[in-house]
Amino acid sequence: LVLDQGPPAYAFPDPHPFSRDRLEVFRKLVSQPDVVSKFGFAETIIASEQDIESFHDKDYVDFVKRASRLGVGYLDQGDTPAYKGIYEASARVVGSTLLALSKVVSKEFDHAFVPVGGLHHAARDRAGGFCVFNDIGIAIRKARSDYSIRRILYVDIDAHHGDGVFYEFYDDPDLWIADVHEDGRFLYPGTGAAEETGGGAAKGTKMNFPLPPHAGDDEFLSCLPKIRQHGANCRPDLIILQCGADGLQGDPITHLRYSPDVHRMTTRLLHQMAHELCQGRLIALGGGGYNAKNVGEAWFEVVKELANPPALS
Ligand SMILES: [Zn+2]
Ligand SMILES: [Zn+2]
């Protein structure tokens, strides 16, 4: 299932890298007639304030609403500009991810992909790194409150560390995280050291894989066996993949050099694990990616893997 809000999607006005046309190549690829028949497509919906406030402080939600009415200034230190309607656009990202969750939990679909989802930098009380509301964190809360799903494996392969999810759930022993990213000494948000493995009872449930600038497929793929072991230890009831495409060679704002193989192999592994461990429940969320060709190619690999039968172990 692909949940796509279609243009105008959650995006920022030119010349912002999180642009209105970054999903165009992806949309073209998935609309090919021989491909389109393999997926379901669904319209997106707007999340309720109550759902958004399961993760975000009310003061912050009100701040976004005000900024959305005025449509000027920034929601953070200068990465995430306000525009008229940004509240609704952001709430729609959250609604889409929650709809994906409900369709997967209800077994209407085994897997879902939300290209505009995966806004992993937003924190409880602030925007960050082009992210207004953290649809991932909200989906994790919703899985627990509405569907009695506790144990969740979250894998984040965006070039940037998923700080908004990582630190909110740092002490949570039931959220297992594996996050592969460009070393924070060289890239926003500057976090994600390998020594951070979770706090208190959650020690050992978090894994960071900081890669040096210019790392490519070999460096990335060498992490997959460790992610597989981490997932096996977790025994999840649900798997969430944030598959940002900004680690591909040619992305304008990062320094990694992956090919779309990274997205294919990661999805293949998690797809197989989902069928083995949690009745197929796997939600993939887009995340970053600022070169439209890269975004299209990487996420096309993701949806193709999910549409095919899982690989055998
Ligand atoms: Zn990113
Ligand atoms: Zn499957």
mmCIF file of C-alpha atoms and ligand atoms in Angstrom:
data_model
loop_
_atom_site.group_PDB
_atom_site.id
_atom_site.type_symbol
_atom_site.label_atom_id
_atom_site.label_comp_id
_atom_site.label_asym_id
_atom_site.label_seq_id
_atom_site.Cartn_x
_atom_site.Cartn_y
_atom_site.Cartn_z
ATOM 1 C CA LEU A 1 0.000 0.000 0.000
ATOM 2 C CA VAL A 2 1.370 3.401 -0.952
ATOM 3 C CA LEU A 3 -0.116 6.410 0.817
ATOM 4 C CA ASP A 4 0.578 9.498 -1.198
ATOM 5 C CA GLN A 5 -1.034 12.868 -0.658
ATOM 6 C CA GLY A 6 -0.101 14.009 -4.153
ATOM 7 C CA PRO A 7 0.893 17.577 -4.872
ATOM 8 C CA PRO A 8 0.762 19.930 -3.085
ATOM 9 C CA ALA A 9 2.325 17.753 -0.439
ATOM 10 C CA TYR A 10 4.110 18.646 2.782
ATOM 11 C CA ALA A 11 6.998 20.659 1.352
ATOM 12 C CA PHE A 12 8.647 24.053 1.624
ATOM 13 C CA PRO A 13 8.687 26.870 -0.954
ATOM 14 C CA ASP A 14 11.717 27.210 -3.279
ATOM 15 C CA PRO A 15 14.658 27.261 -2.923
ATOM 16 C CA HIS A 16 14.260 24.944 0.081
ATOM 17 C CA PRO A 17 15.748 21.446 -0.452
ATOM 18 C CA PHE A 18 12.592 19.766 0.949
ATOM 19 C CA SER A 19 10.854 20.973 -2.208
ATOM 20 C CA ARG A 20 7.469 20.496 -3.822
ATOM 21 C CA ASP A 21 8.895 18.428 -6.668
ATOM 22 C CA ARG A 22 11.175 16.026 -4.791
ATOM 23 C CA LEU A 23 8.656 13.171 -5.137
ATOM 24 C CA GLU A 24 8.054 13.646 -8.866
ATOM 25 C CA VAL A 25 10.402 10.946 -10.141
ATOM 26 C CA PHE A 26 9.092 8.499 -7.547
ATOM 27 C CA ARG A 27 5.488 9.200 -8.589
ATOM 28 C CA LYS A 28 6.375 8.615 -12.240
ATOM 29 C CA LEU A 29 8.068 5.310 -11.483
ATOM 30 C CA VAL A 30 5.236 3.914 -9.375
ATOM 31 C CA SER A 31 2.607 4.995 -11.882
ATOM 32 C CA GLN A 32 3.940 2.722 -14.641
ATOM 33 C CA PRO A 33 1.055 0.419 -15.624
ATOM 34 C CA ASP A 34 2.883 -2.873 -14.943
ATOM 35 C CA VAL A 35 3.903 -1.613 -11.512
ATOM 36 C CA VAL A 36 0.770 0.127 -10.377
ATOM 37 C CA SER A 37 -1.289 -3.074 -10.417
ATOM 38 C CA LYS A 38 0.844 -4.549 -7.634
ATOM 39 C CA PHE A 39 0.031 -1.872 -5.075
ATOM 40 C CA GLY A 40 -2.944 -0.304 -3.438
ATOM 41 C CA PHE A 41 -2.971 3.463 -3.290
ATOM 42 C CA ALA A 42 -4.846 5.430 -0.669
ATOM 43 C CA GLU A 43 -5.682 9.051 -0.034
ATOM 44 C CA THR A 44 -4.160 10.601 3.032
ATOM 45 C CA ILE A 45 -6.014 12.061 6.007
ATOM 46 C CA ILE A 46 -5.411 14.746 8.626
ATOM 47 C CA ALA A 47 -4.503 13.585 12.138
ATOM 48 C CA SER A 48 -6.460 14.783 15.153
ATOM 49 C CA GLU A 49 -4.920 17.208 17.612
ATOM 50 C CA GLN A 50 -5.280 14.564 20.273
ATOM 51 C CA ASP A 51 -3.055 12.183 18.307
ATOM 52 C CA ILE A 52 -0.469 14.902 17.655
ATOM 53 C CA GLU A 53 -0.425 15.741 21.365
ATOM 54 C CA SER A 54 0.348 12.142 22.278
ATOM 55 C CA PHE A 55 3.913 13.120 21.370
ATOM 56 C CA HIS A 56 4.080 16.926 21.191
ATOM 57 C CA ASP A 57 3.448 19.497 23.908
ATOM 58 C CA LYS A 58 0.228 21.478 23.481
ATOM 59 C CA ASP A 59 2.183 24.753 23.619
ATOM 60 C CA TYR A 60 4.260 23.666 20.654
ATOM 61 C CA VAL A 61 1.185 22.538 18.671
ATOM 62 C CA ASP A 62 -0.432 25.925 19.328
ATOM 63 C CA PHE A 63 2.773 27.646 18.220
ATOM 64 C CA VAL A 64 2.684 25.742 14.898
ATOM 65 C CA LYS A 65 -0.978 26.698 14.436
ATOM 66 C CA ARG A 66 -0.203 30.379 14.941
ATOM 67 C CA ALA A 67 2.779 30.225 12.574
ATOM 68 C CA SER A 68 0.560 28.463 10.035
ATOM 69 C CA ARG A 69 -1.987 31.277 10.117
ATOM 70 C CA LEU A 70 0.673 33.989 9.776
ATOM 71 C CA GLY A 71 2.854 32.072 7.327
ATOM 72 C CA VAL A 72 6.088 33.914 8.079
ATOM 73 C CA GLY A 73 9.282 33.221 10.020
ATOM 74 C CA TYR A 74 10.798 29.937 11.077
ATOM 75 C CA LEU A 75 9.643 27.106 13.308
ATOM 76 C CA ASP A 76 13.207 26.428 14.450
ATOM 77 C CA GLN A 77 16.606 28.140 14.238
ATOM 78 C CA GLY A 78 16.359 28.550 10.463
ATOM 79 C CA ASP A 79 15.941 25.155 8.759
ATOM 80 C CA THR A 80 12.156 24.838 8.874
ATOM 81 C CA PRO A 81 10.276 27.874 7.538
ATOM 82 C CA ALA A 82 6.622 28.518 8.317
ATOM 83 C CA TYR A 83 4.120 28.955 5.498
ATOM 84 C CA LYS A 84 0.365 29.364 5.382
ATOM 85 C CA GLY A 85 -1.206 25.969 5.938
ATOM 86 C CA ILE A 86 1.889 24.257 7.344
ATOM 87 C CA TYR A 87 -0.137 23.009 10.323
ATOM 88 C CA GLU A 88 -2.613 21.173 8.097
ATOM 89 C CA ALA A 89 0.138 19.835 5.814
ATOM 90 C CA SER A 90 2.072 18.538 8.831
ATOM 91 C CA ALA A 91 -1.040 17.046 10.429
ATOM 92 C CA ARG A 92 -1.704 15.296 7.117
ATOM 93 C CA VAL A 93 1.721 13.640 7.212
ATOM 94 C CA VAL A 94 0.871 12.330 10.675
ATOM 95 C CA GLY A 95 -2.585 11.218 9.531
ATOM 96 C CA SER A 96 -1.051 9.306 6.635
ATOM 97 C CA THR A 97 1.371 7.430 8.853
ATOM 98 C CA LEU A 98 -1.425 6.622 11.317
ATOM 99 C CA LEU A 99 -3.600 5.400 8.456
ATOM 100 C CA ALA A 100 -0.742 3.167 7.294
ATOM 101 C CA LEU A 101 -0.495 1.795 10.828
ATOM 102 C CA SER A 102 -4.206 1.045 11.026
ATOM 103 C CA LYS A 103 -4.273 -0.659 7.600
ATOM 104 C CA VAL A 104 -1.334 -2.866 8.542
ATOM 105 C CA VAL A 105 -2.623 -3.716 12.008
ATOM 106 C CA SER A 106 -6.088 -4.520 10.634
ATOM 107 C CA LYS A 107 -4.437 -6.827 8.064
ATOM 108 C CA GLU A 108 -6.053 -5.016 5.177
ATOM 109 C CA PHE A 109 -2.463 -4.731 3.907
ATOM 110 C CA ASP A 110 0.712 -6.492 5.052
ATOM 111 C CA HIS A 111 2.892 -3.450 4.438
ATOM 112 C CA ALA A 112 2.523 0.235 3.745
ATOM 113 C CA PHE A 113 4.776 2.976 2.437
ATOM 114 C CA VAL A 114 4.261 6.660 3.168
ATOM 115 C CA PRO A 115 6.665 8.667 0.987
ATOM 116 C CA VAL A 116 6.117 11.969 2.771
ATOM 117 C CA GLY A 117 6.348 10.415 6.260
ATOM 118 C CA GLY A 118 9.382 9.762 8.435
ATOM 119 C CA LEU A 119 9.898 13.259 9.879
ATOM 120 C CA HIS A 120 12.376 12.040 12.472
ATOM 121 C CA HIS A 121 13.896 15.310 13.734
ATOM 122 C CA ALA A 122 10.798 16.877 15.284
ATOM 123 C CA ALA A 123 10.975 16.795 19.086
ATOM 124 C CA ARG A 124 8.324 17.017 21.794
ATOM 125 C CA ASP A 125 8.582 20.810 21.999
ATOM 126 C CA ARG A 126 10.228 21.946 18.781
ATOM 127 C CA ALA A 127 10.600 21.584 15.026
ATOM 128 C CA GLY A 128 13.951 20.643 13.546
ATOM 129 C CA GLY A 129 15.604 19.756 10.264
ATOM 130 C CA PHE A 130 12.547 20.308 8.000
ATOM 131 C CA CYS A 131 10.347 18.280 10.392
ATOM 132 C CA VAL A 132 7.324 19.839 12.132
ATOM 133 C CA PHE A 133 5.479 16.883 13.686
ATOM 134 C CA ASN A 134 7.126 13.555 14.408
ATOM 135 C CA ASP A 135 4.791 11.109 12.659
ATOM 136 C CA ILE A 136 7.031 8.217 13.728
ATOM 137 C CA GLY A 137 6.839 8.979 17.433
ATOM 138 C CA ILE A 138 3.094 9.569 17.180
ATOM 139 C CA ALA A 139 2.634 6.220 15.386
ATOM 140 C CA ILE A 140 4.631 4.471 18.121
ATOM 141 C CA ARG A 141 2.358 5.999 20.788
ATOM 142 C CA LYS A 142 -0.733 5.074 18.755
ATOM 143 C CA ALA A 143 0.443 1.469 18.289
ATOM 144 C CA ARG A 144 0.604 1.165 22.048
ATOM 145 C CA SER A 145 -2.539 3.051 23.048
ATOM 146 C CA ASP A 146 -4.928 1.758 20.391
ATOM 147 C CA TYR A 147 -3.530 -1.573 19.206
ATOM 148 C CA SER A 148 -1.744 -3.010 22.278
ATOM 149 C CA ILE A 149 1.498 -3.268 20.336
ATOM 150 C CA ARG A 150 4.422 -2.718 22.702
ATOM 151 C CA ARG A 151 7.579 -4.131 21.224
ATOM 152 C CA ILE A 152 8.602 -2.161 18.136
ATOM 153 C CA LEU A 153 11.742 -2.242 16.002
ATOM 154 C CA TYR A 154 12.584 1.112 14.404
ATOM 155 C CA VAL A 155 15.274 1.139 11.710
ATOM 156 C CA ASP A 156 16.414 4.509 10.357
ATOM 157 C CA ILE A 157 18.717 4.643 7.318
ATOM 158 C CA ASP A 158 18.324 8.360 6.546
ATOM 159 C CA ALA A 159 21.724 10.081 6.224
ATOM 160 C CA HIS A 160 20.870 12.134 9.317
ATOM 161 C CA HIS A 161 20.573 10.701 12.811
ATOM 162 C CA GLY A 162 16.920 10.294 13.844
ATOM 163 C CA ASP A 163 17.352 12.356 17.009
ATOM 164 C CA GLY A 164 13.656 13.179 17.498
ATOM 165 C CA VAL A 165 12.786 9.501 17.866
ATOM 166 C CA PHE A 166 16.052 8.332 19.427
ATOM 167 C CA TYR A 167 16.078 10.630 22.458
ATOM 168 C CA GLU A 168 12.324 10.676 23.091
ATOM 169 C CA PHE A 169 12.422 6.897 23.525
ATOM 170 C CA TYR A 170 15.975 6.593 24.858
ATOM 171 C CA ASP A 171 14.814 5.058 28.164
ATOM 172 C CA ASP A 172 12.030 2.987 26.620
ATOM 173 C CA PRO A 173 12.952 -0.721 26.795
ATOM 174 C CA ASP A 174 10.287 -1.710 24.247
ATOM 175 C CA LEU A 175 11.407 0.551 21.423
ATOM 176 C CA TRP A 176 14.425 -0.986 19.747
ATOM 177 C CA ILE A 177 16.329 1.285 17.389
ATOM 178 C CA ALA A 178 19.006 0.737 14.757
ATOM 179 C CA ASP A 179 20.077 4.011 13.159
ATOM 180 C CA VAL A 180 22.679 4.186 10.364
ATOM 181 C CA HIS A 181 23.747 7.720 9.502
ATOM 182 C CA GLU A 182 26.607 9.993 8.582
ATOM 183 C CA ASP A 183 28.751 10.678 11.652
ATOM 184 C CA GLY A 184 27.338 13.629 13.599
ATOM 185 C CA ARG A 185 30.697 15.364 13.663
ATOM 186 C CA PHE A 186 30.170 16.095 9.969
ATOM 187 C CA LEU A 187 26.395 16.445 9.567
ATOM 188 C CA TYR A 188 23.220 17.777 11.188
ATOM 189 C CA PRO A 189 21.979 17.127 13.878
ATOM 190 C CA GLY A 190 25.400 16.255 15.299
ATOM 191 C CA THR A 191 24.165 13.338 17.421
ATOM 192 C CA GLY A 192 24.114 9.542 17.195
ATOM 193 C CA ALA A 193 27.348 8.256 18.742
ATOM 194 C CA ALA A 194 27.884 4.485 18.811
ATOM 195 C CA GLU A 195 28.233 4.578 22.609
ATOM 196 C CA GLU A 196 24.569 5.575 23.071
ATOM 197 C CA THR A 197 22.710 2.310 23.604
ATOM 198 C CA GLY A 198 19.693 3.326 25.711
ATOM 199 C CA GLY A 199 19.186 4.421 29.318
ATOM 200 C CA GLY A 200 18.348 2.416 32.452
ATOM 201 C CA ALA A 201 16.218 -0.636 31.699
ATOM 202 C CA ALA A 202 16.521 0.233 27.993
ATOM 203 C CA LYS A 203 20.280 -0.302 27.882
ATOM 204 C CA GLY A 204 21.165 -2.332 24.811
ATOM 205 C CA THR A 205 17.931 -1.577 22.935
ATOM 206 C CA LYS A 206 19.424 1.244 20.848
ATOM 207 C CA MET A 207 22.177 0.986 18.232
ATOM 208 C CA ASN A 208 23.833 3.811 16.337
ATOM 209 C CA PHE A 209 26.004 3.220 13.282
ATOM 210 C CA PRO A 210 27.798 6.501 12.493
ATOM 211 C CA LEU A 211 29.520 6.222 9.104
ATOM 212 C CA PRO A 212 32.323 8.491 7.913
ATOM 213 C CA PRO A 213 31.617 11.039 5.149
ATOM 214 C CA HIS A 214 31.887 9.416 1.701
ATOM 215 C CA ALA A 215 30.945 5.963 3.023
ATOM 216 C CA GLY A 216 29.246 3.830 0.372
ATOM 217 C CA ASP A 217 27.370 0.558 -0.022
ATOM 218 C CA ASP A 218 30.090 -1.651 1.506
ATOM 219 C CA GLU A 219 30.198 0.324 4.741
ATOM 220 C CA PHE A 220 26.420 0.405 4.926
ATOM 221 C CA LEU A 221 25.824 -3.249 4.076
ATOM 222 C CA SER A 222 28.314 -4.369 6.734
ATOM 223 C CA CYS A 223 25.794 -3.055 9.316
ATOM 224 C CA LEU A 224 22.933 -5.274 8.139
ATOM 225 C CA PRO A 225 23.943 -8.500 9.959
ATOM 226 C CA LYS A 226 24.091 -6.518 13.222
ATOM 227 C CA ILE A 227 20.681 -5.019 12.510
ATOM 228 C CA ARG A 228 19.316 -8.496 11.843
ATOM 229 C CA GLN A 229 20.664 -9.715 15.205
ATOM 230 C CA HIS A 230 19.290 -6.635 16.970
ATOM 231 C CA GLY A 231 15.866 -7.274 15.439
ATOM 232 C CA ALA A 232 15.971 -10.929 16.412
ATOM 233 C CA ASN A 233 16.771 -9.947 20.013
ATOM 234 C CA CYS A 234 13.921 -7.438 19.966
ATOM 235 C CA ARG A 235 11.230 -9.901 18.815
ATOM 236 C CA PRO A 236 9.064 -7.015 17.571
ATOM 237 C CA ASP A 237 5.307 -6.892 17.107
ATOM 238 C CA LEU A 238 5.784 -4.186 14.482
ATOM 239 C CA ILE A 239 8.674 -2.926 12.351
ATOM 240 C CA ILE A 240 8.995 0.693 11.218
ATOM 241 C CA LEU A 241 11.570 1.638 8.579
ATOM 242 C CA GLN A 242 12.535 5.240 7.956
ATOM 243 C CA CYS A 243 14.243 5.002 4.570
ATOM 244 C CA GLY A 244 15.472 8.523 3.856
ATOM 245 C CA ALA A 245 17.190 8.666 0.473
ATOM 246 C CA ASP A 246 19.629 11.455 1.314
ATOM 247 C CA GLY A 247 22.524 9.012 1.757
ATOM 248 C CA LEU A 248 22.686 8.337 -1.987
ATOM 249 C CA GLN A 249 25.588 9.683 -3.981
ATOM 250 C CA GLY A 250 24.696 13.097 -5.386
ATOM 251 C CA ASP A 251 22.473 14.280 -2.572
ATOM 252 C CA PRO A 252 23.046 18.031 -2.270
ATOM 253 C CA ILE A 253 23.161 18.251 1.537
ATOM 254 C CA THR A 254 24.996 15.118 2.761
ATOM 255 C CA HIS A 255 28.298 13.386 1.979
ATOM 256 C CA LEU A 256 27.467 9.688 1.734
ATOM 257 C CA ARG A 257 27.725 7.653 -1.464
ATOM 258 C CA TYR A 258 25.153 4.894 -1.324
ATOM 259 C CA SER A 259 23.445 3.389 -4.352
ATOM 260 C CA PRO A 260 19.772 2.279 -4.350
ATOM 261 C CA ASP A 261 21.096 -1.195 -3.424
ATOM 262 C CA VAL A 262 21.139 0.032 0.168
ATOM 263 C CA HIS A 263 17.385 0.568 0.065
ATOM 264 C CA ARG A 264 16.751 -2.714 -1.703
ATOM 265 C CA MET A 265 18.854 -4.798 0.702
ATOM 266 C CA THR A 266 17.550 -3.102 3.854
ATOM 267 C CA THR A 267 13.943 -3.502 2.765
ATOM 268 C CA ARG A 268 14.575 -7.119 1.781
ATOM 269 C CA LEU A 269 15.961 -7.878 5.242
ATOM 270 C CA LEU A 270 13.207 -6.110 7.172
ATOM 271 C CA HIS A 271 10.509 -7.529 4.917
ATOM 272 C CA GLN A 272 11.743 -11.035 5.637
ATOM 273 C CA MET A 273 12.007 -10.304 9.357
ATOM 274 C CA ALA A 274 8.489 -8.860 9.426
ATOM 275 C CA HIS A 275 7.043 -12.074 7.977
ATOM 276 C CA GLU A 276 9.127 -14.199 10.348
ATOM 277 C CA LEU A 277 8.568 -12.210 13.521
ATOM 278 C CA CYS A 278 5.416 -10.090 13.384
ATOM 279 C CA GLN A 279 2.890 -11.350 10.842
ATOM 280 C CA GLY A 280 4.323 -9.132 8.160
ATOM 281 C CA ARG A 281 3.613 -5.867 9.967
ATOM 282 C CA LEU A 282 6.014 -3.425 8.357
ATOM 283 C CA ILE A 283 5.543 0.285 7.740
ATOM 284 C CA ALA A 284 8.074 2.135 5.607
ATOM 285 C CA LEU A 285 8.300 5.931 5.784
ATOM 286 C CA GLY A 286 10.166 8.128 3.332
ATOM 287 C CA GLY A 287 12.152 10.721 5.263
ATOM 288 C CA GLY A 288 14.841 12.874 3.679
ATOM 289 C CA GLY A 289 16.207 12.886 0.154
ATOM 290 C CA TYR A 290 16.930 16.059 -1.828
ATOM 291 C CA ASN A 291 17.856 14.742 -5.261
ATOM 292 C CA ALA A 292 14.601 13.768 -6.977
ATOM 293 C CA LYS A 293 16.198 11.074 -9.141
ATOM 294 C CA ASN A 294 17.790 9.424 -6.089
ATOM 295 C CA VAL A 295 14.551 9.639 -4.137
ATOM 296 C CA GLY A 296 12.623 8.006 -6.977
ATOM 297 C CA GLU A 297 15.103 5.190 -7.514
ATOM 298 C CA ALA A 298 15.662 4.380 -3.845
ATOM 299 C CA TRP A 299 11.980 4.333 -2.874
ATOM 300 C CA PHE A 300 11.006 2.425 -5.992
ATOM 301 C CA GLU A 301 13.323 -0.318 -4.689
ATOM 302 C CA VAL A 302 11.493 -0.181 -1.367
ATOM 303 C CA VAL A 303 8.009 -0.597 -2.824
ATOM 304 C CA LYS A 304 9.146 -3.304 -5.273
ATOM 305 C CA GLU A 305 10.649 -5.351 -2.444
ATOM 306 C CA LEU A 306 7.488 -4.988 -0.383
ATOM 307 C CA ALA A 307 5.260 -5.966 -3.326
ATOM 308 C CA ASN A 308 7.161 -9.202 -3.961
ATOM 309 C CA PRO A 309 7.139 -12.303 -1.746
ATOM 310 C CA PRO A 310 9.703 -12.060 1.062
ATOM 311 C CA ALA A 311 13.151 -13.580 0.577
ATOM 312 C CA LEU A 312 13.746 -16.870 2.368
ATOM 313 C CA SER A 313 16.250 -16.913 5.215
HETATM 314 ZN ZN ZN B 1 18.020 13.211 6.329
HETATM 315 ZN ZN ZN B 2 5.337 -9.198 2.405
#
